[in-house]
Short mmCIF file of C-alpha atoms and ligand atoms in Angstrom, two decimals:
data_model
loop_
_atom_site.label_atom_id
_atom_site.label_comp_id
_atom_site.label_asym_id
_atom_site.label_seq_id
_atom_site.Cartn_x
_atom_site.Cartn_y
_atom_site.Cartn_z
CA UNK A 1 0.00 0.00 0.00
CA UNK A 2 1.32 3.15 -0.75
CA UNK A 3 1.86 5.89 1.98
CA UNK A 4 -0.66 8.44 2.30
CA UNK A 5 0.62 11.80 0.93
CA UNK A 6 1.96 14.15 3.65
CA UNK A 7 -0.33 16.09 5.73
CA UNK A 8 1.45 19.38 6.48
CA UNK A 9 1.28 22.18 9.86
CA UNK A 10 -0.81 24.20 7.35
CA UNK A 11 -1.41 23.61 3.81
CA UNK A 12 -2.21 26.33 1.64
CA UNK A 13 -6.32 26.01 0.54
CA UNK A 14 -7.25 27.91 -2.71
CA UNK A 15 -11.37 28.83 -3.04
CA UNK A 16 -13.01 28.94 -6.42
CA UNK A 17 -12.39 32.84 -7.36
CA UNK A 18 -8.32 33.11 -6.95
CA UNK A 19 -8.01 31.86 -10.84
CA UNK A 20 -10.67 33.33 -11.90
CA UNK A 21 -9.26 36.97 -10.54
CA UNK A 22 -5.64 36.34 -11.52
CA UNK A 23 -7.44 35.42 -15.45
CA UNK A 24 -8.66 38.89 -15.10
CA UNK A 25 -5.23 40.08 -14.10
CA UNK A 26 -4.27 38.45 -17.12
CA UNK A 27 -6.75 39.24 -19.63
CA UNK A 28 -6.25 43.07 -18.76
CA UNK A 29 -2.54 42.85 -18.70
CA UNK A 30 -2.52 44.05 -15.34
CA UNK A 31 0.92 41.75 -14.76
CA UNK A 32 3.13 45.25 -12.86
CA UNK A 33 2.73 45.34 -9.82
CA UNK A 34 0.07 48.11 -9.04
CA UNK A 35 -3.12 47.61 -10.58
CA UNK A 36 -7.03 47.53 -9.92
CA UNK A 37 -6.78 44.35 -7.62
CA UNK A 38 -4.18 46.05 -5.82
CA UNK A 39 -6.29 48.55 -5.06
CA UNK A 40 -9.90 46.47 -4.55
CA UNK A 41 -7.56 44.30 -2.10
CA UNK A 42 -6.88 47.22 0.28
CA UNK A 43 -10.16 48.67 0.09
CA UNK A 44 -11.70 45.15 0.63
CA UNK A 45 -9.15 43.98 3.78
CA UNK A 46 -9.58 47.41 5.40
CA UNK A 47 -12.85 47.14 5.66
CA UNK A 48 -12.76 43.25 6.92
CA UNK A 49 -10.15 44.34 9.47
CA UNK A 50 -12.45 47.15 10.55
CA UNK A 51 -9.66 49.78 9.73
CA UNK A 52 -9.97 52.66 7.57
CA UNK A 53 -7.10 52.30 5.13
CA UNK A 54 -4.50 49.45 3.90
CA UNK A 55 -1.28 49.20 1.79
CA UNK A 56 -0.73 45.89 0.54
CA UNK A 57 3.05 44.90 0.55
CA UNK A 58 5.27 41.91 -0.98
CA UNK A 59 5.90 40.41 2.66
CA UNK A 60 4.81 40.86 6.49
CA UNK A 61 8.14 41.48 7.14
CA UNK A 62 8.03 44.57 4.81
CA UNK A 63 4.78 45.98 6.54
CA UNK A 64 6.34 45.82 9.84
CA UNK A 65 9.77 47.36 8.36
CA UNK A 66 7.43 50.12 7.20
CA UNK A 67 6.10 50.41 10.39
CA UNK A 68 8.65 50.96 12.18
CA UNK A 69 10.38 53.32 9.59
CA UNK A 70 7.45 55.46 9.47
CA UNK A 71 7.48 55.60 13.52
CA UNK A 72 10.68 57.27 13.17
CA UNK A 73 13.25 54.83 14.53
CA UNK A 74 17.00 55.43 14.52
CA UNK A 75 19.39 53.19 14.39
CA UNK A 76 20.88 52.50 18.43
CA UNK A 77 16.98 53.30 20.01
CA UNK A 78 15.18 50.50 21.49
CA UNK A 79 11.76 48.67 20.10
CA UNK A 80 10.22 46.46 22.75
CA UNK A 81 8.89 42.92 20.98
CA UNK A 82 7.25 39.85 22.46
CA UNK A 83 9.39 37.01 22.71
CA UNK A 84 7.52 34.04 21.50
CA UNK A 85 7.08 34.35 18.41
CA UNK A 86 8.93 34.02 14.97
CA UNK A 87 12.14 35.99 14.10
CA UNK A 88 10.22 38.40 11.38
CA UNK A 89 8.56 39.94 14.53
CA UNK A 90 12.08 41.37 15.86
CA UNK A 91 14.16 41.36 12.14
CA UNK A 92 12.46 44.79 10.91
CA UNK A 93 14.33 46.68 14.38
CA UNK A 94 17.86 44.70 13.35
CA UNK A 95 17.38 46.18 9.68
CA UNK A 96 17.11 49.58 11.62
CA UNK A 97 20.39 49.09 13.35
CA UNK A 98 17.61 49.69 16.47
CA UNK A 99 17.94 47.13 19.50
CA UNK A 100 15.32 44.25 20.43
CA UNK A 101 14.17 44.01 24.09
CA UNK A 102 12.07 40.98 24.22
CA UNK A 103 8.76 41.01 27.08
CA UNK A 104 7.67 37.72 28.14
CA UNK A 105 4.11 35.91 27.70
CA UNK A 106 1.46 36.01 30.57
CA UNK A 107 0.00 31.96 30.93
CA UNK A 108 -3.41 33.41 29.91
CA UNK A 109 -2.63 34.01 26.83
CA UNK A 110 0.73 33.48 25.38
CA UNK A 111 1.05 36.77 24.40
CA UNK A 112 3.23 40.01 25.90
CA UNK A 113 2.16 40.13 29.68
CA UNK A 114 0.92 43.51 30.07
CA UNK A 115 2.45 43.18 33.94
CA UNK A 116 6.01 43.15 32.29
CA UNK A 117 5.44 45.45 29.61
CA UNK A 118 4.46 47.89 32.67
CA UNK A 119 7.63 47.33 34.19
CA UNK A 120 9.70 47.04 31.62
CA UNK A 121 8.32 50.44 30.18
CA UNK A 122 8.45 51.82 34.26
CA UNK A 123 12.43 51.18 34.01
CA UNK A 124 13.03 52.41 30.94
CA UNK A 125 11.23 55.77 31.77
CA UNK A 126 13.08 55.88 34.92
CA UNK A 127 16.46 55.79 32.72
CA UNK A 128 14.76 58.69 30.89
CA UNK A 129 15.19 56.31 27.46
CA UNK A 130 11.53 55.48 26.49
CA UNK A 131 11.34 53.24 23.59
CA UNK A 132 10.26 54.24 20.31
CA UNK A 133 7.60 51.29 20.09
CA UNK A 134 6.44 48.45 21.39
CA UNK A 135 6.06 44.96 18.53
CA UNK A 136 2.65 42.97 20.35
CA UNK A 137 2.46 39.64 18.87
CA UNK A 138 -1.10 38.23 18.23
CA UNK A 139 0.27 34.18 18.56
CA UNK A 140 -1.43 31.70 16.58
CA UNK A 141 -4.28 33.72 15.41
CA UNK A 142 -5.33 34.58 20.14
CA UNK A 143 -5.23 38.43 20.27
CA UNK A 144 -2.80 40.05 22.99
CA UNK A 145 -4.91 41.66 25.87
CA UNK A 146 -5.07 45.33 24.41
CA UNK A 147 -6.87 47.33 26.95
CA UNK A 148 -4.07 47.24 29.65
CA UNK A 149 -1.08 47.47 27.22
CA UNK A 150 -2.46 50.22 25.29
CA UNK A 151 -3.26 52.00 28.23
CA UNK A 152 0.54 51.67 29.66
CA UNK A 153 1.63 52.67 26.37
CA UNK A 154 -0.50 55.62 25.92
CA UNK A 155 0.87 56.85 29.43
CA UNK A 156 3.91 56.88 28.09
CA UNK A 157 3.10 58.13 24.84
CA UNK A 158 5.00 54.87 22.73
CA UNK A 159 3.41 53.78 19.52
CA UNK A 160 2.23 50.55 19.53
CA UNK A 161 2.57 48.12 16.25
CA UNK A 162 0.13 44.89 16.48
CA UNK A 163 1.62 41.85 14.18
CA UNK A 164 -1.37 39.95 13.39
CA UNK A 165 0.06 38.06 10.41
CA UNK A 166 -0.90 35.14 12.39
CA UNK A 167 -4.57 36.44 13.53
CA UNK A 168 -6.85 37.86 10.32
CA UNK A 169 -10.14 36.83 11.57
CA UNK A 170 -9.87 36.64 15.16
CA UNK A 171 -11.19 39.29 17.50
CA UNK A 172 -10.60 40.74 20.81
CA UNK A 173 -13.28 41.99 22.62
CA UNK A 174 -15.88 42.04 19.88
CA UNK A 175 -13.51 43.57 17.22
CA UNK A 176 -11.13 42.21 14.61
CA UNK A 177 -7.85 41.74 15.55
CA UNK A 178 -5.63 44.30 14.06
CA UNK A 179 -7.98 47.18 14.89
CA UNK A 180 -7.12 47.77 18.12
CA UNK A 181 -3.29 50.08 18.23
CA UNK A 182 -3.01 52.68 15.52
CA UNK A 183 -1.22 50.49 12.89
CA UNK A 184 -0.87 46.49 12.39
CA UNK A 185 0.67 44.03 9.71
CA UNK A 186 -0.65 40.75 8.51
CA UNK A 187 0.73 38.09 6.18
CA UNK A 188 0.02 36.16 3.57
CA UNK A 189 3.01 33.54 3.47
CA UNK A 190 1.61 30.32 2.08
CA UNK A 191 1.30 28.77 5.58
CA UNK A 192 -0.91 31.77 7.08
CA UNK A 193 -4.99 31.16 7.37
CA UNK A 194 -5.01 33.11 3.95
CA UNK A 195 -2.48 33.18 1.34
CA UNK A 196 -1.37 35.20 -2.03
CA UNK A 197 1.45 32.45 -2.31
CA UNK A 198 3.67 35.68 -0.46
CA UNK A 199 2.82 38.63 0.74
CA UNK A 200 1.78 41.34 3.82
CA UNK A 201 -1.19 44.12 4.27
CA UNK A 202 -0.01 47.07 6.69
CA UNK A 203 -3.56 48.32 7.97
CA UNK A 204 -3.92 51.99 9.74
CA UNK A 205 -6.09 54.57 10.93
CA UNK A 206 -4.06 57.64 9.72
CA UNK A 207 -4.60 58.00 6.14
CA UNK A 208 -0.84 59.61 6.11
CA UNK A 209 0.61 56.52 7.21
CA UNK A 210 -0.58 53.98 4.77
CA UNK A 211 0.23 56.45 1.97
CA UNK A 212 3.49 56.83 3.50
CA UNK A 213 4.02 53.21 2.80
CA UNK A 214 3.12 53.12 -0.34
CA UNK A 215 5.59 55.43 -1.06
CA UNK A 216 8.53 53.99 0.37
CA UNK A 217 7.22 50.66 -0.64
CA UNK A 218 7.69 51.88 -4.62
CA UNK A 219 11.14 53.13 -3.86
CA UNK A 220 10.38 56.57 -2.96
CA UNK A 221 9.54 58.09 -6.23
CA UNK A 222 8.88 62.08 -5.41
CA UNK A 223 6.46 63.81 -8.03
CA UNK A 224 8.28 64.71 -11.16
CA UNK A 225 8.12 63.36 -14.50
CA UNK A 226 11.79 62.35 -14.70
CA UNK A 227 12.52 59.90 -11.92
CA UNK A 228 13.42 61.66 -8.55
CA UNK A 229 13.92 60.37 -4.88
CA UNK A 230 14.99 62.44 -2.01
CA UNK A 231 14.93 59.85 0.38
CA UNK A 232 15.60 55.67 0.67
CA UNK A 233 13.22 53.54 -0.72
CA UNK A 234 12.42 49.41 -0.95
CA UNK A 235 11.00 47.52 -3.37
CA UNK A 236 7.89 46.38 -0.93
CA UNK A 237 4.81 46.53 -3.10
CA UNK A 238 2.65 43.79 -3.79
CA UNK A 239 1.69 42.51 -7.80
CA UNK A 240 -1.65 42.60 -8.89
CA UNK A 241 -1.35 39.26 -9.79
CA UNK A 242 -1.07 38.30 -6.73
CA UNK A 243 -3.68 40.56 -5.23
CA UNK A 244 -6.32 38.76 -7.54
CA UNK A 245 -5.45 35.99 -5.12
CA UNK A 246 -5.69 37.52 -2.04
CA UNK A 247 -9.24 39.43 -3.32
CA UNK A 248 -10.62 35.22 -3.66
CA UNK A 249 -8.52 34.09 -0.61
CA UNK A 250 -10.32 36.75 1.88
CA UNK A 251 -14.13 35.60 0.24
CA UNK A 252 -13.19 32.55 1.58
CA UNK A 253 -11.72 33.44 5.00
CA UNK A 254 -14.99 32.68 6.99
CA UNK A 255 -14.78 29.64 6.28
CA UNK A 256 -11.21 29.02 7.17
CA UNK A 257 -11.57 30.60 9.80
CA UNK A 258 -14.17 28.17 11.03
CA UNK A 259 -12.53 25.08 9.56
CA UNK A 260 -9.48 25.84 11.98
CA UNK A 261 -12.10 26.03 14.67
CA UNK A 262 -13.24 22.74 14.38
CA UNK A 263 -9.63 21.46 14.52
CA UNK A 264 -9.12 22.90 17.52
CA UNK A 265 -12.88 21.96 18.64
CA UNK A 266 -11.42 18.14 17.57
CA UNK A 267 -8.44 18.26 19.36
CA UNK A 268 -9.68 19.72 22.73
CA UNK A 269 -12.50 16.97 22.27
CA UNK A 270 -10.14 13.68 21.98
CA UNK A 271 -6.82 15.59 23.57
CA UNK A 272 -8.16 18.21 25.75
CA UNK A 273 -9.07 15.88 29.14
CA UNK A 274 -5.71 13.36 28.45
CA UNK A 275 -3.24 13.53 31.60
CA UNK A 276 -0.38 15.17 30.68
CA UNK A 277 -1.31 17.09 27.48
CA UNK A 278 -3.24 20.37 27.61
CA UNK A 279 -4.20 22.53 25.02
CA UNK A 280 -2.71 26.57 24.50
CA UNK A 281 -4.53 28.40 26.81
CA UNK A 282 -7.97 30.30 25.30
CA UNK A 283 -8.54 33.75 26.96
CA UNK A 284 -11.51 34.87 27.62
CA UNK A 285 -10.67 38.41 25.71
CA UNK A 286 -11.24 37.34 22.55
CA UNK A 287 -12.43 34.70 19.84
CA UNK A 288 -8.80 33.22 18.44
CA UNK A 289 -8.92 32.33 14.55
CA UNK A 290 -7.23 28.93 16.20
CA UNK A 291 -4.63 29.45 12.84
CA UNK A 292 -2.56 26.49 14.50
CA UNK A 293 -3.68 24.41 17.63
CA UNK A 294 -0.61 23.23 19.81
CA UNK A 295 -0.93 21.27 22.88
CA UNK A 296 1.72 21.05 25.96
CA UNK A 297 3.11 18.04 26.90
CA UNK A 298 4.16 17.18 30.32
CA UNK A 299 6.46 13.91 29.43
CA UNK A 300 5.82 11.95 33.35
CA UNK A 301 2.68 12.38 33.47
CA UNK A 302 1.86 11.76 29.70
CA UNK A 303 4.73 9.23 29.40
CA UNK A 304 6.16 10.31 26.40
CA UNK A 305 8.14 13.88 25.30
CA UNK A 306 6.95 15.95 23.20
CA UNK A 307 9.92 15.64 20.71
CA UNK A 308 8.27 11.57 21.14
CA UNK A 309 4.99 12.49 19.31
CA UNK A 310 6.62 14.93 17.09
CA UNK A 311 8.38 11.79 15.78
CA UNK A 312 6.06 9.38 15.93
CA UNK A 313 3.26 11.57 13.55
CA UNK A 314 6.95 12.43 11.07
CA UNK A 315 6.85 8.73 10.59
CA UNK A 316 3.60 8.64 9.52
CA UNK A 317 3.94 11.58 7.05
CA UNK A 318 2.22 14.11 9.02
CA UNK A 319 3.98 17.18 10.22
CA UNK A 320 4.00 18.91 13.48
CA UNK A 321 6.68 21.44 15.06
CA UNK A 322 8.12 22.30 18.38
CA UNK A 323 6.39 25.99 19.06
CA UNK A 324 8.51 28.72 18.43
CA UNK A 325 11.54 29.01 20.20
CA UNK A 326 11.58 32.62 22.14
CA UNK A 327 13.71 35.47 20.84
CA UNK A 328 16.13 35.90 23.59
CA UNK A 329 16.72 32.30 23.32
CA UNK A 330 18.07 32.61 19.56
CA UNK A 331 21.76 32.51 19.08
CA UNK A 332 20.78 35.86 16.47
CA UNK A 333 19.42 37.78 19.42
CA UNK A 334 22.16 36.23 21.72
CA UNK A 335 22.27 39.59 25.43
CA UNK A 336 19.27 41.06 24.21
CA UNK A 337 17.71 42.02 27.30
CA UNK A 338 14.64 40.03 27.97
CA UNK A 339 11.72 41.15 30.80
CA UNK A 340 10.61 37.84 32.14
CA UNK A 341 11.05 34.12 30.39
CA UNK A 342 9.64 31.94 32.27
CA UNK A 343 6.37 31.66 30.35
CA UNK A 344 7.66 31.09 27.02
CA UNK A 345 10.50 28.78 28.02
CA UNK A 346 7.99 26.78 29.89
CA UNK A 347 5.54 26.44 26.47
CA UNK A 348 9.00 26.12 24.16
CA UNK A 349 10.44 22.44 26.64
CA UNK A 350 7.06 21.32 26.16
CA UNK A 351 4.70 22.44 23.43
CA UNK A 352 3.93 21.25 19.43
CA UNK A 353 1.50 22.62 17.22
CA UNK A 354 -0.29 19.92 15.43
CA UNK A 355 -1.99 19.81 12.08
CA UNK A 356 -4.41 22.54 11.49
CA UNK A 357 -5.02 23.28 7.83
CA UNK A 358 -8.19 24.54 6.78
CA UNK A 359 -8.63 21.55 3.96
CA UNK A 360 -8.03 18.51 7.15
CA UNK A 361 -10.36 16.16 6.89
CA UNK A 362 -12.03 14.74 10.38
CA UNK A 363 -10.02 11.50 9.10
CA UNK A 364 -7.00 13.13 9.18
CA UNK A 365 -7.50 14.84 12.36
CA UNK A 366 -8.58 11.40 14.26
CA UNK A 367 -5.39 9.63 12.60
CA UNK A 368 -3.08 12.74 14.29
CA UNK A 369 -5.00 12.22 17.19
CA UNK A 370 -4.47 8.35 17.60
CA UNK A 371 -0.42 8.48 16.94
CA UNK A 372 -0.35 11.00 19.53
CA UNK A 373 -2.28 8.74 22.28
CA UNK A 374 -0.21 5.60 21.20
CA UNK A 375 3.15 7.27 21.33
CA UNK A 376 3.24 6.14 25.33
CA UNK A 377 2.75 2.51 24.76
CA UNK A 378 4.83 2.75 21.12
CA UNK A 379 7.37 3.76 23.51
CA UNK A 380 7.12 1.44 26.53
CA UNK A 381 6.84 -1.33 23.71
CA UNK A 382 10.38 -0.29 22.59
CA UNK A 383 8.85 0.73 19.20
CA UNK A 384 10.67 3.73 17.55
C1 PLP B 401 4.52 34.91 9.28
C2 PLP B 401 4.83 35.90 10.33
C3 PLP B 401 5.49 37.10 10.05
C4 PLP B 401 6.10 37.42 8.72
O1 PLP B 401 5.27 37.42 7.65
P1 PLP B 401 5.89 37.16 6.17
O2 PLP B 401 4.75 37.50 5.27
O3 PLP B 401 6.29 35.73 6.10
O4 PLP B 401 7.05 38.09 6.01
C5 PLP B 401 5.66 38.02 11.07
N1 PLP B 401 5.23 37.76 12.30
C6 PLP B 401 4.63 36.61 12.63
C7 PLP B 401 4.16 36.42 14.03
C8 PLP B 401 4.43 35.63 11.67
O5 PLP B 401 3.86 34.47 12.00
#
């Protein structure tokens, strides 16, 4: 019998309209970058996001470079960042020549605990060196607990940049995430709950700011006919190509959105009461868009490691990873000063996001979830 084909963290899962819009793209020969689904995309995520205006970009990344340029950092200031997350949260201040300092998670959440932000901000006022923003981290499509750290930030008068590229379609509070600071980025990398194949969306509430972007996104081009730039600019803008793909994918995102509930709705089910394993923590803030569902293993009372079921499902095919690893613990970000740890190292010795594509089938989800139960007695049996 052959092996069944490998089911993957999270699959990229076209609708019916992506071809249709990129044949449009093509029939108009709107292949530049620029065009009328560029355009129809902003206008269309802005008003999904709840946010008054978008710039559509080639990358997350990008939109939070942006960010931060248009925030005015200088190179040697500091940019506070949650630490668990992935490295294109912090990158963007390293481009800068700007410094990282990473804030722990609170257990509620995962996200920046608004108790450390408070004292890390508390200190750094006391220095008289206020940072020139803070990076809040919406992981695995939960939102970060807004009210308090927007209020500690406002007191302090430091910009605050939400990175929801994991989180279109979640909400805190009633409202979409990404709505709640002044500016926030999104992605559409193929592994994200939507997808253009590669790309980002910087959303805002000053119109200034997203124009801004656009600007430096299409290297800075002043207005002249000849071809004239009196500052830096990056090559950040997204094709209308691939717009057309984003304009189907986001049609669509209701329903990905829900199919990732029910994976996590499956896993609590079968996983949720096992001894040893719990699920990542749900806070009551907010509706999560459950992008990837990792559980926590604890190894004696479970009876098998984590890194046990991650290979026990890789010999059957199906992958799952180790949740990410927390910035101050990367060799890149090597004495960057870090507020806290505990939290994130805690959920990095222990936790694994499992399969939680949109396009899983409950078959696939109950095979995941029986290789994780027999990994114990796999392993007491002396199987590999
Ligand atoms: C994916 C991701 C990014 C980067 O987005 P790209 O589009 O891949 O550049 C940034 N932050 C977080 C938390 C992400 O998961």
């Amino acid at each position: 019998m052959s092996k069944p084909p490998r089911m993957y963290l999270s699959a990229p899962h076209l609708g019916d309209l992506e071809l249709e819009f990129v044949k449009e793209a093509f029939a108009t020969n709107w292949i530049a970058p620029l065009g009328p689904h560029v355009d129809a995309f902003e206008q269309e995520f802005a008003s999904v996001v709840g946010v008054p205006h978008a710039a559509a970009l080639s990358s997350g990344t990008a939109a939070l470079h942006l960010a931060l340029r248009l925030l005015g950092l200088q190179r040697g200031e500091e940019v506070l960042c949650s630490t668990f997350t992935f490295s294109a949260s912090a990158n963007p201040i390293a481009y800068e020549g700007a410094t990282p300092v990473f804030i722990d998670s609170e257990a509620a959440s995962w996200n920046m605990d608004p108790v450390l932000l408070r004292e890390e901000l508390d200190a750094c006022a006391a220095r008289g060196r206020l940072p020139r923003a803070v990076i809040v981290v919406d992981l695995y499509g939960q939102s970060a607990d807004y009210d308090p750290i927007l209020a500690v930030c406002a007191h302090y008068g430091v910009p605050v940049v939400q990175d929801s590229a994991e989180a279109l379609g979640a909400t805190y509070k009633g409202a979409p995430a990404g709505s709640q600071a002044a500016c926030a980025i999104f992605s559409f990398n193929g592994n994200k709950i939507i997808t253009t194949s590669g790309g980002g969306m910087l959303v805002a509430r000053d119109p200034e700011f997203t124009a801004r972007a656009r600007f430096l996104a299409t290297q800075a081009r002043d207005p002249a006919p000849h071809y004239q730039h009196s500052t830096i600019g990056f090559n950040y803008r997204m094709s209308n190509v691939l717009a057309g793909i984003g304009r189907g994918q986001l049609r669509v995102l209701p329903q990905r959105v829900a199919a990732r509930r029910r994976n996590y709705e499956y896993y609590r089910a079968v996983l949720g009461a096992v001894p040893g394993i719990r699920l990542m923590p749900k806070a009551p803030h907010g509706e999560p868009n459950c992008w990837l569902t990792c559980i926590t293993i604890d190894p004696a009372v479970f009876g098998a490691t984590r890194e046990d079921v991650r290979l026990a499902l890789d010999a059957e095919n199906i992958e799952s990873r180790p949740v990410w690893k927390p910035l101050h613990l990367q060799p890149v970000f090597a004495g960057s000063r870090v507020r806290g740890g505990a939290v994130s190292e805690a959920a990095f010795a222990d936790g694994l996001c499992l399969p939680s594509g949109s396009s899983l089938t409950e078959a696939d989800l109950e095979r995941v979830c029986a290789l994780v139960l027999a990994t114990p007695h796999r392993r007491a049996g002396g199987l590999p």
